[in-house]
mmCIF file with all atom_site columns, C-alpha atoms in Angstrom:
data_model
loop_
_atom_site.group_PDB
_atom_site.id
_atom_site.type_symbol
_atom_site.label_atom_id
_atom_site.label_alt_id
_atom_site.label_comp_id
_atom_site.label_asym_id
_atom_site.label_entity_id
_atom_site.label_seq_id
_atom_site.pdbx_PDB_ins_code
_atom_site.Cartn_x
_atom_site.Cartn_y
_atom_site.Cartn_z
_atom_site.occupancy
_atom_site.B_iso_or_equiv
_atom_site.pdbx_formal_charge
_atom_site.auth_seq_id
_atom_site.auth_comp_id
_atom_site.auth_asym_id
_atom_site.auth_atom_id
_atom_site.pdbx_PDB_model_num
ATOM 1   C CA . UNK A 1 1   ? 25.914 -104.340 -102.715 1.00 54.00 ? 1   UNK A CA 1
ATOM 2   C CA . UNK A 1 2   ? 27.454 -107.423 -101.167 1.00 53.00 ? 2   UNK A CA 1
ATOM 3   C CA . UNK A 1 3   ? 30.955 -105.939 -101.139 1.00 52.00 ? 3   UNK A CA 1
ATOM 4   C CA . UNK A 1 4   ? 29.697 -102.801 -99.349  1.00 45.00 ? 4   UNK A CA 1
ATOM 5   C CA . UNK A 1 5   ? 28.231 -104.968 -96.541  1.00 48.00 ? 5   UNK A CA 1
ATOM 6   C CA . UNK A 1 6   ? 31.449 -106.962 -96.281  1.00 45.00 ? 6   UNK A CA 1
ATOM 7   C CA . UNK A 1 7   ? 33.524 -103.772 -96.002  1.00 45.00 ? 7   UNK A CA 1
ATOM 8   C CA . UNK A 1 8   ? 31.158 -102.404 -93.363  1.00 45.00 ? 8   UNK A CA 1
ATOM 9   C CA . UNK A 1 9   ? 31.382 -105.632 -91.291  1.00 42.00 ? 9   UNK A CA 1
ATOM 10  C CA . UNK A 1 10  ? 35.157 -105.636 -91.585  1.00 43.00 ? 10  UNK A CA 1
ATOM 11  C CA . UNK A 1 11  ? 35.234 -102.092 -90.185  1.00 44.00 ? 11  UNK A CA 1
ATOM 12  C CA . UNK A 1 12  ? 32.812 -102.861 -87.356  1.00 44.00 ? 12  UNK A CA 1
ATOM 13  C CA . UNK A 1 13  ? 34.566 -106.000 -86.054  1.00 44.00 ? 13  UNK A CA 1
ATOM 14  C CA . UNK A 1 14  ? 37.782 -104.229 -84.939  1.00 45.00 ? 14  UNK A CA 1
ATOM 15  C CA . UNK A 1 15  ? 35.764 -101.348 -83.487  1.00 45.00 ? 15  UNK A CA 1
ATOM 16  C CA . UNK A 1 16  ? 33.594 -103.759 -81.495  1.00 44.00 ? 16  UNK A CA 1
ATOM 17  C CA . UNK A 1 17  ? 36.662 -105.653 -80.267  1.00 45.00 ? 17  UNK A CA 1
ATOM 18  C CA . UNK A 1 18  ? 38.318 -102.409 -79.156  1.00 40.00 ? 18  UNK A CA 1
ATOM 19  C CA . UNK A 1 19  ? 35.176 -101.266 -77.333  1.00 43.00 ? 19  UNK A CA 1
ATOM 20  C CA . UNK A 1 20  ? 34.832 -104.628 -75.565  1.00 43.00 ? 20  UNK A CA 1
ATOM 21  C CA . UNK A 1 21  ? 38.491 -104.580 -74.531  1.00 44.00 ? 21  UNK A CA 1
ATOM 22  C CA . UNK A 1 22  ? 38.196 -101.079 -73.086  1.00 40.00 ? 22  UNK A CA 1
ATOM 23  C CA . UNK A 1 23  ? 34.988 -101.951 -71.242  1.00 44.00 ? 23  UNK A CA 1
ATOM 24  C CA . UNK A 1 24  ? 36.436 -105.125 -69.733  1.00 43.00 ? 24  UNK A CA 1
ATOM 25  C CA . UNK A 1 25  ? 39.711 -103.438 -68.901  1.00 44.00 ? 25  UNK A CA 1
ATOM 26  C CA . UNK A 1 26  ? 37.840 -100.722 -67.041  1.00 43.00 ? 26  UNK A CA 1
ATOM 27  C CA . UNK A 1 27  ? 36.065 -103.342 -64.934  1.00 39.00 ? 27  UNK A CA 1
ATOM 28  C CA . UNK A 1 28  ? 39.243 -105.039 -63.793  1.00 42.00 ? 28  UNK A CA 1
ATOM 29  C CA . UNK A 1 29  ? 41.172 -102.122 -62.378  1.00 45.00 ? 29  UNK A CA 1
ATOM 30  C CA . UNK A 1 30  ? 41.794 -102.284 -58.633  1.00 46.00 ? 30  UNK A CA 1
ATOM 31  C CA . UNK A 1 31  ? 40.095 -99.742  -56.381  1.00 49.00 ? 31  UNK A CA 1
ATOM 32  C CA . UNK A 1 32  ? 42.455 -96.907  -55.535  1.00 46.00 ? 32  UNK A CA 1
ATOM 33  C CA . UNK A 1 33  ? 41.935 -97.353  -51.782  1.00 52.00 ? 33  UNK A CA 1
ATOM 34  C CA . UNK A 1 34  ? 43.346 -100.911 -51.769  1.00 52.00 ? 34  UNK A CA 1
ATOM 35  C CA . UNK A 1 35  ? 47.054 -101.418 -51.323  1.00 51.00 ? 35  UNK A CA 1
ATOM 36  C CA . UNK A 1 36  ? 48.753 -104.470 -52.771  1.00 57.00 ? 36  UNK A CA 1
ATOM 37  C CA . UNK A 1 37  ? 51.275 -106.240 -50.532  1.00 51.00 ? 37  UNK A CA 1
ATOM 38  C CA . UNK A 1 38  ? 54.728 -105.670 -51.887  1.00 59.00 ? 38  UNK A CA 1
ATOM 39  C CA . UNK A 1 39  ? 56.722 -107.171 -49.021  1.00 54.00 ? 39  UNK A CA 1
ATOM 40  C CA . UNK A 1 40  ? 57.588 -110.858 -49.215  1.00 61.00 ? 40  UNK A CA 1
ATOM 41  C CA . UNK A 1 41  ? 55.254 -113.060 -47.184  1.00 73.00 ? 41  UNK A CA 1
ATOM 42  C CA . UNK A 1 42  ? 55.250 -114.367 -44.565  1.00 84.00 ? 42  UNK A CA 1
ATOM 43  C CA . UNK A 1 43  ? 56.806 -111.598 -42.518  1.00 89.00 ? 43  UNK A CA 1
ATOM 44  C CA . UNK A 1 44  ? 56.703 -110.301 -38.957  1.00 90.00 ? 44  UNK A CA 1
ATOM 45  C CA . UNK A 1 45  ? 54.570 -107.193 -38.448  1.00 91.00 ? 45  UNK A CA 1
ATOM 46  C CA . UNK A 1 46  ? 56.843 -104.471 -37.078  1.00 94.00 ? 46  UNK A CA 1
ATOM 47  C CA . UNK A 1 47  ? 55.641 -102.988 -33.822  1.00 92.00 ? 47  UNK A CA 1
ATOM 48  C CA . UNK A 1 48  ? 52.912 -105.617 -33.319  1.00 93.00 ? 48  UNK A CA 1
ATOM 49  C CA . UNK A 1 49  ? 53.165 -107.673 -30.162  1.00 95.00 ? 49  UNK A CA 1
ATOM 50  C CA . UNK A 1 50  ? 51.338 -108.489 -26.955  1.00 97.00 ? 50  UNK A CA 1
ATOM 51  C CA . UNK A 1 51  ? 48.544 -105.875 -27.197  1.00 97.00 ? 51  UNK A CA 1
ATOM 52  C CA . UNK A 1 52  ? 47.642 -106.873 -30.758  1.00 97.00 ? 52  UNK A CA 1
ATOM 53  C CA . UNK A 1 53  ? 47.756 -110.627 -30.100  1.00 97.00 ? 53  UNK A CA 1
ATOM 54  C CA . UNK A 1 54  ? 45.738 -110.383 -26.874  1.00 97.00 ? 54  UNK A CA 1
ATOM 55  C CA . UNK A 1 55  ? 43.170 -108.115 -28.542  1.00 97.00 ? 55  UNK A CA 1
ATOM 56  C CA . UNK A 1 56  ? 42.774 -110.468 -31.508  1.00 97.00 ? 56  UNK A CA 1
ATOM 57  C CA . UNK A 1 57  ? 42.310 -113.487 -29.206  1.00 97.00 ? 57  UNK A CA 1
ATOM 58  C CA . UNK A 1 58  ? 40.069 -111.471 -26.885  1.00 97.00 ? 58  UNK A CA 1
ATOM 59  C CA . UNK A 1 59  ? 41.948 -112.561 -23.785  1.00 95.00 ? 59  UNK A CA 1
ATOM 60  C CA . UNK A 1 60  ? 43.404 -110.675 -20.872  1.00 96.00 ? 60  UNK A CA 1
ATOM 61  C CA . UNK A 1 61  ? 46.948 -111.533 -19.827  1.00 97.00 ? 61  UNK A CA 1
ATOM 62  C CA . UNK A 1 62  ? 46.645 -112.435 -16.133  1.00 97.00 ? 62  UNK A CA 1
ATOM 63  C CA . UNK A 1 63  ? 47.865 -109.924 -13.591  1.00 95.00 ? 63  UNK A CA 1
ATOM 64  C CA . UNK A 1 64  ? 51.234 -111.011 -12.282  1.00 95.00 ? 64  UNK A CA 1
ATOM 65  C CA . UNK A 1 65  ? 52.128 -112.885 -15.471  1.00 97.00 ? 65  UNK A CA 1
ATOM 66  C CA . UNK A 1 66  ? 55.815 -112.678 -16.363  1.00 96.00 ? 66  UNK A CA 1
ATOM 67  C CA . UNK A 1 67  ? 57.861 -113.105 -19.528  1.00 96.00 ? 67  UNK A CA 1
ATOM 68  C CA . UNK A 1 68  ? 54.939 -111.832 -21.603  1.00 97.00 ? 68  UNK A CA 1
ATOM 69  C CA . UNK A 1 69  ? 55.705 -111.931 -25.328  1.00 97.00 ? 69  UNK A CA 1
ATOM 70  C CA . UNK A 1 70  ? 53.680 -111.575 -28.498  1.00 97.00 ? 70  UNK A CA 1
ATOM 71  C CA . UNK A 1 71  ? 54.017 -111.176 -32.252  1.00 95.00 ? 71  UNK A CA 1
ATOM 72  C CA . UNK A 1 72  ? 51.997 -111.094 -35.459  1.00 95.00 ? 72  UNK A CA 1
ATOM 73  C CA . UNK A 1 73  ? 53.117 -112.969 -38.562  1.00 93.00 ? 73  UNK A CA 1
ATOM 74  C CA . UNK A 1 74  ? 51.582 -111.584 -41.754  1.00 91.00 ? 74  UNK A CA 1
ATOM 75  C CA . UNK A 1 75  ? 50.885 -114.357 -44.243  1.00 88.00 ? 75  UNK A CA 1
ATOM 76  C CA . UNK A 1 76  ? 49.227 -114.475 -47.669  1.00 87.00 ? 76  UNK A CA 1
ATOM 77  C CA . UNK A 1 77  ? 45.891 -115.918 -46.502  1.00 86.00 ? 77  UNK A CA 1
ATOM 78  C CA . UNK A 1 78  ? 45.593 -115.136 -42.810  1.00 89.00 ? 78  UNK A CA 1
ATOM 79  C CA . UNK A 1 79  ? 47.753 -113.579 -40.149  1.00 92.00 ? 79  UNK A CA 1
ATOM 80  C CA . UNK A 1 80  ? 48.938 -115.650 -37.179  1.00 94.00 ? 80  UNK A CA 1
ATOM 81  C CA . UNK A 1 81  ? 48.907 -114.077 -33.710  1.00 96.00 ? 81  UNK A CA 1
ATOM 82  C CA . UNK A 1 82  ? 51.269 -115.476 -31.069  1.00 96.00 ? 82  UNK A CA 1
ATOM 83  C CA . UNK A 1 83  ? 51.118 -114.848 -27.342  1.00 97.00 ? 83  UNK A CA 1
ATOM 84  C CA . UNK A 1 84  ? 53.087 -116.431 -24.507  1.00 97.00 ? 84  UNK A CA 1
ATOM 85  C CA . UNK A 1 85  ? 53.489 -115.775 -20.807  1.00 97.00 ? 85  UNK A CA 1
ATOM 86  C CA . UNK A 1 86  ? 54.300 -117.454 -17.494  1.00 97.00 ? 86  UNK A CA 1
ATOM 87  C CA . UNK A 1 87  ? 51.486 -117.643 -14.966  1.00 97.00 ? 87  UNK A CA 1
ATOM 88  C CA . UNK A 1 88  ? 49.937 -119.953 -12.360  1.00 96.00 ? 88  UNK A CA 1
ATOM 89  C CA . UNK A 1 89  ? 48.458 -123.316 -13.265  1.00 94.00 ? 89  UNK A CA 1
ATOM 90  C CA . UNK A 1 90  ? 45.054 -122.028 -12.129  1.00 96.00 ? 90  UNK A CA 1
ATOM 91  C CA . UNK A 1 91  ? 45.214 -118.991 -14.458  1.00 97.00 ? 91  UNK A CA 1
ATOM 92  C CA . UNK A 1 92  ? 46.332 -121.159 -17.384  1.00 97.00 ? 92  UNK A CA 1
ATOM 93  C CA . UNK A 1 93  ? 43.417 -123.545 -16.912  1.00 96.00 ? 93  UNK A CA 1
ATOM 94  C CA . UNK A 1 94  ? 40.921 -120.659 -16.582  1.00 96.00 ? 94  UNK A CA 1
ATOM 95  C CA . UNK A 1 95  ? 42.199 -119.099 -19.833  1.00 97.00 ? 95  UNK A CA 1
ATOM 96  C CA . UNK A 1 96  ? 41.995 -122.463 -21.574  1.00 97.00 ? 96  UNK A CA 1
ATOM 97  C CA . UNK A 1 97  ? 38.393 -123.001 -20.452  1.00 96.00 ? 97  UNK A CA 1
ATOM 98  C CA . UNK A 1 98  ? 37.449 -119.476 -21.574  1.00 95.00 ? 98  UNK A CA 1
ATOM 99  C CA . UNK A 1 99  ? 38.733 -120.350 -25.063  1.00 96.00 ? 99  UNK A CA 1
ATOM 100 C CA . UNK A 1 100 ? 36.205 -123.243 -25.286  1.00 95.00 ? 100 UNK A CA 1
ATOM 101 C CA . UNK A 1 101 ? 38.662 -125.988 -26.322  1.00 95.00 ? 101 UNK A CA 1
ATOM 102 C CA . UNK A 1 102 ? 37.662 -128.863 -28.601  1.00 92.00 ? 102 UNK A CA 1
ATOM 103 C CA . UNK A 1 103 ? 38.953 -131.365 -26.035  1.00 93.00 ? 103 UNK A CA 1
ATOM 104 C CA . UNK A 1 104 ? 40.608 -131.216 -22.582  1.00 94.00 ? 104 UNK A CA 1
ATOM 105 C CA . UNK A 1 105 ? 44.289 -130.368 -22.244  1.00 93.00 ? 105 UNK A CA 1
ATOM 106 C CA . UNK A 1 106 ? 46.323 -133.532 -22.657  1.00 91.00 ? 106 UNK A CA 1
ATOM 107 C CA . UNK A 1 107 ? 49.944 -134.531 -23.000  1.00 89.00 ? 107 UNK A CA 1
ATOM 108 C CA . UNK A 1 108 ? 50.498 -135.616 -26.567  1.00 77.00 ? 108 UNK A CA 1
ATOM 109 C CA . UNK A 1 109 ? 53.456 -137.024 -28.435  1.00 67.00 ? 109 UNK A CA 1
ATOM 110 C CA . UNK A 1 110 ? 55.736 -134.755 -30.420  1.00 63.00 ? 110 UNK A CA 1
ATOM 111 C CA . UNK A 1 111 ? 53.633 -131.979 -31.840  1.00 59.00 ? 111 UNK A CA 1
ATOM 112 C CA . UNK A 1 112 ? 54.099 -130.202 -35.126  1.00 58.00 ? 112 UNK A CA 1
ATOM 113 C CA . UNK A 1 113 ? 52.088 -127.073 -34.588  1.00 58.00 ? 113 UNK A CA 1
ATOM 114 C CA . UNK A 1 114 ? 50.741 -125.833 -37.881  1.00 58.00 ? 114 UNK A CA 1
ATOM 115 C CA . UNK A 1 115 ? 50.006 -122.378 -36.530  1.00 63.00 ? 115 UNK A CA 1
ATOM 116 C CA . UNK A 1 116 ? 53.102 -121.348 -34.626  1.00 60.00 ? 116 UNK A CA 1
ATOM 117 C CA . UNK A 1 117 ? 55.784 -122.777 -36.895  1.00 66.00 ? 117 UNK A CA 1
ATOM 118 C CA . UNK A 1 118 ? 59.007 -121.000 -35.910  1.00 72.00 ? 118 UNK A CA 1
ATOM 119 C CA . UNK A 1 119 ? 57.049 -118.220 -34.249  1.00 83.00 ? 119 UNK A CA 1
ATOM 120 C CA . UNK A 1 120 ? 57.921 -118.916 -30.663  1.00 90.00 ? 120 UNK A CA 1
ATOM 121 C CA . UNK A 1 121 ? 61.591 -119.122 -31.610  1.00 90.00 ? 121 UNK A CA 1
ATOM 122 C CA . UNK A 1 122 ? 61.112 -115.635 -33.095  1.00 89.00 ? 122 UNK A CA 1
ATOM 123 C CA . UNK A 1 123 ? 60.056 -114.582 -29.588  1.00 93.00 ? 123 UNK A CA 1
ATOM 124 C CA . UNK A 1 124 ? 63.208 -116.149 -28.105  1.00 92.00 ? 124 UNK A CA 1
ATOM 125 C CA . UNK A 1 125 ? 61.336 -119.130 -26.635  1.00 92.00 ? 125 UNK A CA 1
ATOM 126 C CA . UNK A 1 126 ? 61.720 -122.860 -27.034  1.00 88.00 ? 126 UNK A CA 1
ATOM 127 C CA . UNK A 1 127 ? 58.752 -123.920 -29.191  1.00 87.00 ? 127 UNK A CA 1
ATOM 128 C CA . UNK A 1 128 ? 56.145 -125.949 -27.296  1.00 88.00 ? 128 UNK A CA 1
ATOM 129 C CA . UNK A 1 129 ? 56.480 -128.862 -29.722  1.00 82.00 ? 129 UNK A CA 1
ATOM 130 C CA . UNK A 1 130 ? 60.087 -129.308 -28.528  1.00 83.00 ? 130 UNK A CA 1
ATOM 131 C CA . UNK A 1 131 ? 59.211 -129.499 -24.821  1.00 81.00 ? 131 UNK A CA 1
ATOM 132 C CA . UNK A 1 132 ? 58.462 -132.676 -22.868  1.00 79.00 ? 132 UNK A CA 1
ATOM 133 C CA . UNK A 1 133 ? 55.151 -133.082 -21.063  1.00 83.00 ? 133 UNK A CA 1
ATOM 134 C CA . UNK A 1 134 ? 53.421 -130.178 -22.763  1.00 90.00 ? 134 UNK A CA 1
ATOM 135 C CA . UNK A 1 135 ? 49.643 -130.294 -22.506  1.00 93.00 ? 135 UNK A CA 1
ATOM 136 C CA . UNK A 1 136 ? 47.934 -129.300 -25.724  1.00 92.00 ? 136 UNK A CA 1
ATOM 137 C CA . UNK A 1 137 ? 44.464 -128.601 -27.056  1.00 94.00 ? 137 UNK A CA 1
ATOM 138 C CA . UNK A 1 138 ? 42.837 -126.546 -29.767  1.00 93.00 ? 138 UNK A CA 1
ATOM 139 C CA . UNK A 1 139 ? 39.739 -124.441 -30.161  1.00 95.00 ? 139 UNK A CA 1
ATOM 140 C CA . UNK A 1 140 ? 37.494 -123.525 -33.051  1.00 94.00 ? 140 UNK A CA 1
ATOM 141 C CA . UNK A 1 141 ? 35.485 -120.478 -31.915  1.00 94.00 ? 141 UNK A CA 1
ATOM 142 C CA . UNK A 1 142 ? 33.068 -120.508 -34.893  1.00 92.00 ? 142 UNK A CA 1
ATOM 143 C CA . UNK A 1 143 ? 32.410 -124.242 -34.338  1.00 91.00 ? 143 UNK A CA 1
ATOM 144 C CA . UNK A 1 144 ? 31.170 -123.707 -30.767  1.00 90.00 ? 144 UNK A CA 1
ATOM 145 C CA . UNK A 1 145 ? 29.387 -120.393 -31.322  1.00 90.00 ? 145 UNK A CA 1
ATOM 146 C CA . UNK A 1 146 ? 31.912 -118.331 -29.334  1.00 91.00 ? 146 UNK A CA 1
ATOM 147 C CA . UNK A 1 147 ? 30.474 -114.898 -30.165  1.00 90.00 ? 147 UNK A CA 1
ATOM 148 C CA . UNK A 1 148 ? 33.353 -113.173 -28.362  1.00 92.00 ? 148 UNK A CA 1
ATOM 149 C CA . UNK A 1 149 ? 35.827 -114.676 -30.864  1.00 92.00 ? 149 UNK A CA 1
ATOM 150 C CA . UNK A 1 150 ? 33.745 -115.185 -34.009  1.00 89.00 ? 150 UNK A CA 1
ATOM 151 C CA . UNK A 1 151 ? 36.514 -113.536 -36.084  1.00 92.00 ? 151 UNK A CA 1
ATOM 152 C CA . UNK A 1 152 ? 39.087 -116.141 -34.918  1.00 94.00 ? 152 UNK A CA 1
ATOM 153 C CA . UNK A 1 153 ? 39.163 -119.254 -37.103  1.00 93.00 ? 153 UNK A CA 1
ATOM 154 C CA . UNK A 1 154 ? 41.268 -121.423 -34.825  1.00 94.00 ? 154 UNK A CA 1
ATOM 155 C CA . UNK A 1 155 ? 43.501 -121.477 -31.750  1.00 95.00 ? 155 UNK A CA 1
ATOM 156 C CA . UNK A 1 156 ? 46.252 -123.749 -30.517  1.00 93.00 ? 156 UNK A CA 1
ATOM 157 C CA . UNK A 1 157 ? 46.867 -123.864 -26.783  1.00 95.00 ? 157 UNK A CA 1
ATOM 158 C CA . UNK A 1 158 ? 50.021 -125.336 -25.240  1.00 94.00 ? 158 UNK A CA 1
ATOM 159 C CA . UNK A 1 159 ? 50.786 -125.377 -21.506  1.00 95.00 ? 159 UNK A CA 1
ATOM 160 C CA . UNK A 1 160 ? 54.356 -126.215 -20.496  1.00 93.00 ? 160 UNK A CA 1
ATOM 161 C CA . UNK A 1 161 ? 55.375 -126.821 -16.893  1.00 90.00 ? 161 UNK A CA 1
ATOM 162 C CA . UNK A 1 162 ? 58.043 -124.704 -15.243  1.00 88.00 ? 162 UNK A CA 1
ATOM 163 C CA . UNK A 1 163 ? 59.068 -124.818 -11.567  1.00 80.00 ? 163 UNK A CA 1
ATOM 164 C CA . UNK A 1 164 ? 56.479 -125.035 -8.812   1.00 82.00 ? 164 UNK A CA 1
ATOM 165 C CA . UNK A 1 165 ? 52.954 -124.000 -9.680   1.00 85.00 ? 165 UNK A CA 1
ATOM 166 C CA . UNK A 1 166 ? 54.097 -121.881 -12.663  1.00 94.00 ? 166 UNK A CA 1
ATOM 167 C CA . UNK A 1 167 ? 53.489 -122.777 -16.296  1.00 95.00 ? 167 UNK A CA 1
ATOM 168 C CA . UNK A 1 168 ? 54.257 -121.202 -19.646  1.00 96.00 ? 168 UNK A CA 1
ATOM 169 C CA . UNK A 1 169 ? 51.182 -120.597 -21.770  1.00 97.00 ? 169 UNK A CA 1
ATOM 170 C CA . UNK A 1 170 ? 51.665 -120.632 -25.563  1.00 96.00 ? 170 UNK A CA 1
ATOM 171 C CA . UNK A 1 171 ? 48.761 -119.388 -27.690  1.00 96.00 ? 171 UNK A CA 1
ATOM 172 C CA . UNK A 1 172 ? 48.628 -119.243 -31.478  1.00 95.00 ? 172 UNK A CA 1
ATOM 173 C CA . UNK A 1 173 ? 45.558 -118.006 -33.349  1.00 95.00 ? 173 UNK A CA 1
ATOM 174 C CA . UNK A 1 174 ? 44.480 -117.119 -36.846  1.00 93.00 ? 174 UNK A CA 1
#
């Protein structure tokens, strides 16, 4: 009688293991509507530029702004949206205030922007961290309850002087 039970257990163990493997394997398959990224990251999103960056940041490029450029860098964890344009000092300060910065714009030492990286070079611009007398600040929309930008985790704002009352605004957001 004992050998019959042993044979029965030996037959049931592999069957149970097979059933468990099939059940667990069925639970781990990816939904068919999700697409895995196959392109190397980070990469520049083709066709994405000023409209996409401005929409993500929920800002309006001022009327009369020149040299308006934008791009989206797709990265493994979050995408980075870049936007730059030349406008008046007054417009630049109004945009900065609307972004609810953590601290006032201030000239800092050499900056190593974690958000923009080589992004502004990708747009054909000298990166703000390489310019002299650039005023810089940052913003954390979720930290200040900015309901207009609750989807934005952080922003870097750089204002570089040009001739006269014109400045170049550099914005990077994720």
